[in-house]
Coordinates of C-alpha atoms and ligand atoms in Angstrom, one line a residue:
M217 CA -96.9 54.7 -91.1
V218 CA -98.4 55.5 -93.6
A219 CA -100.7 52.7 -95.4
T220 CA -98.6 52.2 -98.5
A221 CA -95.7 52.2 -96.9
R222 CA -96.7 48.8 -94.9
P223 CA -94.2 45.9 -96.1
A224 CA -95.1 42.4 -97.5
L225 CA -92.2 41.1 -95.5
E226 CA -92.9 40.3 -92.5
A227 CA -89.7 41.9 -91.3
Q228 CA -90.4 41.8 -87.3
R229 CA -91.3 38.6 -87.1
L230 CA -87.7 37.7 -89.1
R231 CA -85.9 39.9 -86.2
A232 CA -86.2 37.1 -84.6
D233 CA -84.0 35.0 -86.2
F234 CA -81.5 38.1 -86.0
P235 CA -79.7 37.6 -82.3
I236 CA -78.2 40.5 -82.6
F237 CA -81.6 42.5 -81.5
D238 CA -81.6 40.9 -78.3
Q239 CA -79.3 42.8 -76.6
K240 CA -79.9 46.6 -75.2
I241 CA -77.5 49.6 -76.7
H242 CA -77.1 52.5 -74.3
G243 CA -80.1 50.7 -72.8
K244 CA -82.1 51.8 -76.0
P245 CA -83.3 48.6 -78.4
L246 CA -81.2 48.3 -81.5
A247 CA -82.1 50.1 -84.0
Y248 CA -79.7 48.7 -86.7
L249 CA -79.3 51.5 -89.7
D250 CA -76.2 50.2 -91.2
S251 CA -76.9 47.4 -94.0
A252 CA -74.8 48.6 -96.6
V253 CA -72.1 48.2 -94.6
T254 CA -73.1 45.5 -93.7
A255 CA -76.4 43.3 -92.8
Q256 CA -76.8 41.0 -89.4
K257 CA -76.4 36.9 -89.4
P258 CA -79.0 35.2 -88.7
R259 CA -79.5 32.2 -85.8
Q260 CA -79.6 29.7 -89.6
M261 CA -76.7 31.1 -91.2
L262 CA -74.6 30.9 -87.4
D263 CA -76.0 27.7 -87.1
A264 CA -74.7 26.1 -90.0
M265 CA -71.1 27.5 -89.4
H266 CA -71.7 25.4 -86.4
T267 CA -72.6 22.4 -86.8
F268 CA -69.7 22.6 -89.4
Y269 CA -67.3 23.0 -87.2
E270 CA -68.1 20.6 -85.2
T271 CA -69.0 17.7 -87.4
S272 CA -67.4 18.4 -90.7
Y273 CA -65.0 20.5 -90.8
A274 CA -60.9 19.5 -92.6
N275 CA -59.3 21.1 -95.6
V276 CA -60.9 20.7 -98.8
H277 CA -59.9 19.1 -101.9
R278 CA -56.8 17.8 -100.4
G279 CA -57.8 14.6 -98.3
V280 CA -59.1 11.2 -99.0
Y281 CA -60.1 10.5 -95.8
T282 CA -64.0 10.9 -94.8
L283 CA -64.4 14.0 -92.8
S284 CA -62.0 15.7 -95.8
E285 CA -64.3 15.1 -98.8
R286 CA -67.4 16.1 -96.1
A287 CA -65.9 19.1 -96.2
T288 CA -65.1 19.3 -99.3
A289 CA -69.3 18.8 -100.5
E290 CA -70.1 20.7 -98.0
F291 CA -67.7 23.9 -100.0
E292 CA -68.5 22.6 -103.5
R293 CA -72.4 22.8 -102.6
A294 CA -72.0 26.2 -101.2
R295 CA -70.7 27.0 -104.6
G296 CA -72.8 25.5 -106.5
L297 CA -75.5 27.6 -104.4
V298 CA -73.8 31.1 -104.9
A299 CA -73.4 30.3 -109.0
A300 CA -77.1 30.1 -109.1
F301 CA -77.9 32.8 -106.9
V302 CA -76.4 34.4 -109.6
N303 CA -77.7 32.4 -112.0
A304 CA -74.3 31.5 -113.1
P305 CA -73.8 29.2 -116.2
S306 CA -72.0 27.1 -114.8
P307 CA -69.9 26.8 -111.1
R308 CA -67.1 26.3 -112.3
E309 CA -67.1 30.0 -113.5
L310 CA -68.0 30.9 -109.7
I311 CA -64.6 31.6 -107.8
F312 CA -64.7 32.0 -103.8
T313 CA -62.6 35.0 -102.9
R314 CA -62.3 37.3 -99.9
Q315 CA -64.2 39.7 -100.6
A316 CA -65.9 41.9 -103.6
T317 CA -62.4 44.0 -103.7
E318 CA -60.3 40.9 -103.9
A319 CA -62.9 39.8 -106.7
L320 CA -62.3 43.0 -108.8
N321 CA -58.3 43.4 -108.1
L322 CA -58.7 39.7 -109.6
V323 CA -59.7 41.4 -112.8
A324 CA -57.9 44.1 -112.8
Y325 CA -54.9 42.4 -112.0
A326 CA -55.3 39.2 -114.0
W327 CA -57.3 40.9 -117.0
G328 CA -55.9 44.0 -117.0
L329 CA -52.1 43.2 -117.3
N330 CA -52.1 40.8 -120.2
N331 CA -54.4 43.2 -121.8
L332 CA -54.6 47.2 -121.4
G333 CA -51.8 49.4 -123.0
P334 CA -51.5 52.7 -124.7
G335 CA -54.4 54.1 -126.9
D336 CA -57.1 52.1 -124.8
L337 CA -59.4 53.5 -122.3
V338 CA -60.9 52.1 -119.0
V339 CA -64.1 53.4 -117.8
V340 CA -65.7 53.7 -114.5
T341 CA -68.2 55.7 -112.8
E342 CA -68.8 58.8 -110.8
L343 CA -70.6 56.3 -108.9
E344 CA -68.1 54.0 -108.0
H345 CA -66.9 52.8 -105.0
H346 CA -62.7 52.8 -104.6
S347 CA -62.5 49.1 -105.1
N348 CA -63.6 49.4 -108.4
F349 CA -62.3 52.8 -109.4
V350 CA -59.0 52.7 -107.4
P351 CA -57.7 48.9 -109.1
W352 CA -58.8 50.8 -112.3
Q353 CA -57.1 54.1 -111.9
Y354 CA -54.0 52.1 -111.1
M355 CA -54.2 49.2 -113.6
A356 CA -54.6 51.9 -116.4
K357 CA -51.2 53.8 -115.0
R358 CA -49.7 51.2 -115.5
T359 CA -50.2 49.9 -118.6
G360 CA -50.4 53.1 -120.1
A361 CA -54.5 53.2 -120.5
G362 CA -56.4 56.8 -120.9
F363 CA -58.8 56.2 -117.4
R364 CA -62.0 58.2 -117.4
M365 CA -65.0 58.1 -115.6
I366 CA -69.5 59.0 -116.5
N367 CA -70.3 61.4 -114.8
V368 CA -74.0 61.6 -112.6
N369 CA -76.6 63.7 -112.8
A370 CA -78.4 66.2 -109.8
D371 CA -80.4 63.2 -108.8
G372 CA -77.3 61.6 -108.6
E373 CA -77.4 59.1 -111.3
L374 CA -75.8 58.3 -114.6
D375 CA -75.6 60.5 -117.6
L376 CA -74.8 58.5 -120.2
G377 CA -74.7 61.1 -122.9
D378 CA -71.4 61.1 -122.5
L379 CA -70.7 57.5 -124.2
D380 CA -69.8 58.9 -127.9
A381 CA -67.9 61.5 -126.7
I382 CA -65.7 59.0 -124.4
A383 CA -65.7 55.8 -127.1
A384 CA -64.1 58.4 -129.7
E385 CA -60.9 59.0 -127.4
G386 CA -59.7 55.6 -127.8
Q387 CA -60.5 52.3 -127.5
V388 CA -62.1 51.3 -124.8
K389 CA -61.3 48.0 -123.3
V390 CA -63.0 47.9 -119.3
V391 CA -66.4 49.1 -118.5
A392 CA -66.6 49.2 -114.7
N393 CA -69.7 49.8 -113.3
N394 CA -72.2 49.0 -109.7
L395 CA -75.1 47.7 -110.1
V396 CA -76.2 49.1 -106.7
S397 CA -74.6 52.4 -105.9
N398 CA -73.1 52.2 -101.7
A399 CA -73.5 55.5 -101.7
L400 CA -76.8 57.3 -102.9
G401 CA -79.2 54.0 -103.7
T402 CA -78.8 54.5 -107.2
I403 CA -80.2 51.5 -109.4
N404 CA -78.0 52.1 -112.6
P405 CA -78.8 50.6 -115.8
V406 CA -76.1 47.8 -116.4
E407 CA -77.5 46.4 -119.3
K408 CA -77.1 49.0 -121.4
L409 CA -74.0 49.9 -119.9
A410 CA -73.0 46.2 -121.5
E411 CA -74.7 46.6 -124.7
W412 CA -72.6 49.4 -125.0
G413 CA -69.0 48.3 -123.7
H414 CA -69.6 45.3 -126.2
E415 CA -70.2 47.0 -128.9
Q416 CA -66.8 49.2 -127.8
G417 CA -65.5 45.6 -127.4
A418 CA -64.8 45.4 -124.1
I419 CA -65.1 44.1 -120.9
V420 CA -67.8 44.6 -118.4
V421 CA -67.0 44.3 -114.8
V422 CA -70.4 45.1 -112.6
D423 CA -69.6 45.4 -108.9
A424 CA -72.9 43.8 -107.4
A425 CA -71.6 44.2 -103.8
Q426 CA -75.2 46.5 -102.7
A427 CA -77.2 44.5 -105.5
A428 CA -76.6 41.2 -104.6
P429 CA -78.2 41.0 -100.8
H430 CA -81.2 43.7 -102.4
H431 CA -82.0 42.7 -105.9
P432 CA -82.3 39.7 -108.0
V433 CA -79.4 39.1 -109.7
D434 CA -78.5 37.8 -113.1
V435 CA -75.4 37.7 -115.1
Q436 CA -77.1 36.4 -117.9
A437 CA -79.4 39.0 -118.1
L438 CA -77.1 41.6 -117.5
G439 CA -75.2 40.8 -120.0
C440 CA -71.9 41.4 -118.5
D441 CA -68.4 39.5 -117.7
F442 CA -67.2 39.8 -114.5
L443 CA -69.8 40.3 -111.1
A444 CA -68.2 40.8 -107.7
F445 CA -70.1 41.0 -104.6
S446 CA -69.5 40.0 -100.8
A447 CA -71.1 37.2 -97.8
H448 CA -71.2 39.5 -95.7
K449 CA -73.3 42.4 -96.8
M450 CA -75.7 39.7 -97.7
C451 CA -76.5 38.2 -94.0
G452 CA -73.4 35.2 -94.8
P453 CA -70.1 35.9 -92.6
S454 CA -67.0 38.1 -93.3
G455 CA -64.2 36.8 -94.8
V456 CA -65.7 35.3 -98.2
G457 CA -66.6 37.1 -101.1
A458 CA -67.6 35.5 -105.4
L459 CA -66.3 36.7 -108.3
W460 CA -67.9 35.2 -111.4
G461 CA -66.4 35.6 -114.4
R462 CA -67.5 34.7 -118.2
R463 CA -65.5 30.6 -118.7
E464 CA -63.8 31.7 -121.8
L465 CA -62.6 35.3 -119.8
L466 CA -61.2 33.2 -116.9
E467 CA -59.8 30.6 -119.3
A468 CA -57.8 32.6 -121.4
M469 CA -56.5 35.0 -118.1
E470 CA -53.3 34.2 -115.2
P471 CA -53.4 33.8 -112.3
F472 CA -53.4 36.2 -109.4
N473 CA -53.0 34.6 -106.7
L474 CA -50.0 31.5 -107.1
G475 CA -49.1 28.8 -104.8
G476 CA -51.1 26.3 -103.5
H477 CA -53.7 24.2 -104.6
M478 CA -54.2 26.4 -108.1
I479 CA -51.4 24.4 -110.2
S480 CA -51.8 21.6 -112.3
K481 CA -47.6 20.6 -112.4
V482 CA -45.0 22.5 -110.9
R483 CA -41.8 21.7 -111.7
Y484 CA -38.0 23.5 -112.1
E485 CA -38.5 24.2 -115.4
E486 CA -42.7 25.5 -115.5
T487 CA -45.4 25.5 -113.6
T488 CA -48.5 25.5 -115.0
W489 CA -52.4 26.2 -113.4
G490 CA -55.5 24.5 -112.4
E491 CA -59.2 23.4 -113.7
L492 CA -61.2 26.6 -113.2
P493 CA -62.2 27.5 -110.2
H494 CA -59.4 26.2 -108.6
K495 CA -56.9 28.3 -111.2
F496 CA -57.9 31.2 -108.6
E497 CA -58.0 29.5 -105.4
A498 CA -54.7 29.7 -104.3
G499 CA -54.1 28.1 -101.0
T500 CA -56.6 27.6 -98.4
S501 CA -59.7 28.7 -98.9
P502 CA -62.2 30.5 -96.8
I503 CA -63.5 26.8 -96.1
A504 CA -66.4 27.0 -93.0
E505 CA -67.3 30.7 -94.0
A506 CA -67.8 29.3 -98.0
V507 CA -70.5 27.2 -96.2
G508 CA -71.9 29.9 -94.2
F509 CA -72.2 32.3 -97.7
G510 CA -74.2 28.9 -98.9
A511 CA -76.6 28.8 -95.7
A512 CA -77.4 32.8 -96.3
I513 CA -77.7 32.1 -99.8
E514 CA -80.9 29.5 -98.6
Y515 CA -81.9 31.8 -95.5
L516 CA -82.2 34.5 -98.9
N517 CA -83.9 32.1 -101.1
E518 CA -86.3 31.3 -98.6
I519 CA -87.5 34.5 -97.4
G520 CA -87.6 35.9 -101.4
V521 CA -84.9 38.7 -102.8
E522 CA -87.8 40.7 -105.0
A523 CA -89.8 40.5 -101.5
I524 CA -86.6 42.2 -99.8
E525 CA -86.2 44.6 -102.7
Q526 CA -89.8 45.8 -102.1
H527 CA -89.8 45.9 -99.0
E528 CA -86.9 48.2 -98.8
Q529 CA -88.7 50.4 -101.8
K530 CA -91.1 51.1 -99.5
L531 CA -88.9 51.5 -96.4
A532 CA -87.1 54.1 -98.8
A533 CA -90.1 55.9 -100.0
Y534 CA -91.3 55.9 -96.3
A535 CA -87.3 57.5 -95.1
L536 CA -87.8 60.4 -97.8
E537 CA -91.2 61.0 -97.3
R538 CA -90.6 61.9 -93.4
L539 CA -86.9 62.9 -93.8
G540 CA -88.4 65.7 -95.8
E541 CA -89.5 66.4 -93.4
I542 CA -86.8 67.9 -91.6
P543 CA -86.1 71.2 -91.7
G544 CA -83.1 72.5 -93.3
I545 CA -81.6 68.3 -94.3
K546 CA -80.1 67.6 -97.5
L547 CA -81.5 64.6 -99.5
Y548 CA -79.3 63.2 -101.9
G549 CA -80.1 60.2 -104.9
P550 CA -82.8 59.1 -107.4
P551 CA -86.2 59.0 -106.3
P552 CA -87.8 55.5 -104.5
D553 CA -88.7 53.6 -107.8
R554 CA -85.5 53.9 -108.5
R555 CA -82.8 53.3 -105.7
A556 CA -82.4 50.7 -102.9
G557 CA -82.8 50.7 -99.4
I558 CA -80.5 53.6 -99.6
V559 CA -80.6 56.8 -98.3
S560 CA -77.9 59.7 -97.4
F561 CA -78.2 63.3 -96.6
N562 CA -77.2 66.1 -94.5
L563 CA -78.5 68.1 -92.2
G564 CA -77.3 71.4 -92.2
E565 CA -73.7 71.9 -91.7
I566 CA -73.8 69.6 -89.0
H567 CA -71.1 67.0 -89.4
P568 CA -71.9 63.4 -89.6
H569 CA -69.8 61.9 -87.1
D570 CA -71.7 64.3 -85.0
V571 CA -74.9 63.3 -86.3
A572 CA -73.9 59.7 -85.9
Q573 CA -72.7 59.9 -82.5
I574 CA -75.8 61.9 -81.0
L575 CA -77.9 59.3 -82.9
D576 CA -75.8 56.6 -81.8
S577 CA -76.6 57.4 -77.6
E578 CA -80.1 56.5 -79.2
G579 CA -79.0 52.8 -79.9
I580 CA -79.7 54.3 -83.7
A581 CA -77.0 52.9 -85.7
I582 CA -76.2 55.1 -89.4
R583 CA -72.9 55.5 -91.0
A584 CA -71.2 58.7 -91.7
G585 CA -68.5 59.7 -93.3
H586 CA -67.7 59.3 -97.3
H587 CA -68.6 55.6 -97.7
C588 CA -65.3 54.6 -99.9
C589 CA -66.8 57.3 -102.5
Q590 CA -64.6 60.8 -102.6
P591 CA -65.1 61.2 -106.2
L592 CA -68.4 61.3 -105.6
M593 CA -68.4 63.7 -102.4
T594 CA -66.3 65.7 -105.0
R595 CA -69.1 66.0 -107.0
L596 CA -71.7 66.5 -104.5
G597 CA -69.7 69.2 -103.0
V598 CA -69.1 67.6 -99.4
A599 CA -66.6 65.6 -97.7
A600 CA -69.0 63.6 -95.8
T601 CA -72.9 62.8 -96.1
N602 CA -74.6 60.5 -93.1
R603 CA -76.4 57.2 -94.7
A604 CA -79.6 55.1 -93.2
S605 CA -79.6 51.8 -94.9
F606 CA -82.5 48.6 -95.1
Y607 CA -82.7 45.4 -95.0
L608 CA -85.2 42.8 -94.3
Y609 CA -85.1 43.1 -90.6
T610 CA -85.9 46.5 -90.3
I611 CA -88.9 48.0 -89.7
P612 CA -90.6 51.1 -90.2
E613 CA -90.4 52.1 -86.2
E614 CA -86.5 52.0 -87.1
I615 CA -87.3 55.0 -89.5
D616 CA -89.4 57.3 -86.8
R617 CA -87.0 56.5 -84.2
L618 CA -84.3 57.8 -87.1
V619 CA -86.3 61.0 -87.5
D620 CA -86.7 61.4 -83.6
G621 CA -82.8 61.0 -83.3
L622 CA -82.2 63.8 -85.9
H623 CA -84.9 66.4 -84.6
K624 CA -83.3 65.5 -81.4
V625 CA -80.0 66.4 -83.3
Q626 CA -80.9 69.8 -84.5
K627 CA -82.2 70.8 -80.7
I628 CA -78.6 70.4 -78.9
L629 CA -76.2 71.7 -82.9
G630 CA -78.4 72.8 -85.0
Ligands
C6P250 N1 -69.0 49.2 -98.8 C1 -69.9 50.7 -97.2 O1 -70.8 51.4 -96.4 P1 -65.7 44.5 -99.5 O2 -65.4 45.5 -98.6 O3 -65.1 44.1 -100.7 O4 -67.1 43.4 -99.0 O5 -66.8 45.8 -100.4 C2 -66.9 46.7 -100.8 C3 -67.2 47.2 -102.1 C4 -67.5 47.2 -103.0 N2 -68.8 47.5 -104.0 C5 -69.6 47.9 -103.1 C6 -70.5 49.0 -103.8 C7 -69.8 48.5 -101.4 O6 -70.5 49.0 -101.4 C8 -68.9 48.4 -101.4 C9 -68.2 48.2 -99.3 C10 -69.5 49.8 -97.6 O7 -70.8 51.2 -98.7 C11 -68.5 49.7 -96.9 S1 -67.2 51.2 -97.9

C-alpha cells in the first residue's frame, strides 16, 4: 500500500475490540466490507448491554422502585449522549425510534398529513434511499401535493442548477435529502439545500443514516429541521434509531404512534398528549438498545468521528486507485475528497450477485443490489451495483484482498 494511504487511526488495533473478527469464513479471515448496510459491534457496546440486562433492567418511566429508576436514568443518559453527538440544543428534541426509516416516516406522517396539500411541493433527491423517498412520494400523493426530484450529474453529485425551476412550480414545503449517499458515498451540500429550503418556507429533513457513523454531524450548523439516523450503522445495536427535530415543530405536530406512555390525560371524551420526547415514544421503548446506542456513541467519541472520517477517506482513495487498475471495471460516484468510505462499481457485464458470491468464498463480504436506491440505479442505467463500504476497523489489506478477489471473479466469469 502507498504511504499516503496509511491511516492515522489504528484500525488494526481497534479490530481487537470486535469479536466478529475472531472467526474465519470459508477458512479465510473475514474481510467485512459491508459496513454501510450495518456496522459490526465492539465488545465495549456488547458489554454495556449485557451489564445493563444483568444489573439494571426494568421498564423506564413507569416504576417508582429502585431498579426502574436506575433503568430510567441509564436510558435518559443514553438520550443525552445521542443528542450531544449531533449537537442537539436539548435532549428533549431527541426521540428514540426503531431506526432511521421509522424516524423519517414519523416526520412524513406527523408533519406531512397536516401541512401538505394541493399546490405544495415535496422535493427529494435522486440520491435518496427509499426510506427518505417513498414516505414523501406517498405523502405527496395522499395529500395532493406535487413531488419533485433534484437530479444528479455524471459524477453522482446533486445538480443544484434545477432549484429555481422547481421553486417556480409551486410552494416548496419539504426538502428531504441525505447527507451522505449510501449507494455512491457522495457527501451532499445539506447547508446549501437547507438555506434554499428555508427561503422557500419549507422544512428540511435530513437523512443522516450514512453520515452520523462516519462524519461529524451538527444539526445547528447544518440548519436543518429534522435529522434521522440508526444505531446499528454506528456500532450500536439494531432496533433503535433517533429522530432529532426542532422543538417548536415537534411541539406543533400530532403524534405518530398512539398508546401507552405518550399521553398526558386519557378520558372517554378526549386524550391529550405528553411532553416531548414522550409524545413520540408510544409503548415500551427499546430500553437496552438505547443503552447500547449510548455506549456506541461513547466508543465513537473516544476514537473521534473526525479520525474515522479521515481514515475512511484514505481508504476510499486507496480503493478507487486499486480498483481502477482492474480492466473493464466501471466505478461510480465522485472523487475521494467528496465522498465517504463507500465505493460502488460494476465489473463489465458480470452480475453483482455473482461477484458477491465468489468474493464470499474468499471470506470477503460486500453488498450487491440496488441498495434501496432504485431511482438512482435507473439514472445510472443499471439494475444493481457492487458496493464495498468501510469503517473504523477496515484495513487496507482488505481492499487488496477485494482487488485480488475481483481478478479471480474475472478469471472465472469474465
Ligand atoms: N441503508 C444500505 O445497505 P434503516 O434500515 O432504517 O436503519 O436505514 C435506512 C437507510 C436510510 N437512509 C440511508 C442513507 C441508508 O443507507 C439506509 C440503510 C442500507 O445502504 C440498507 S438498504
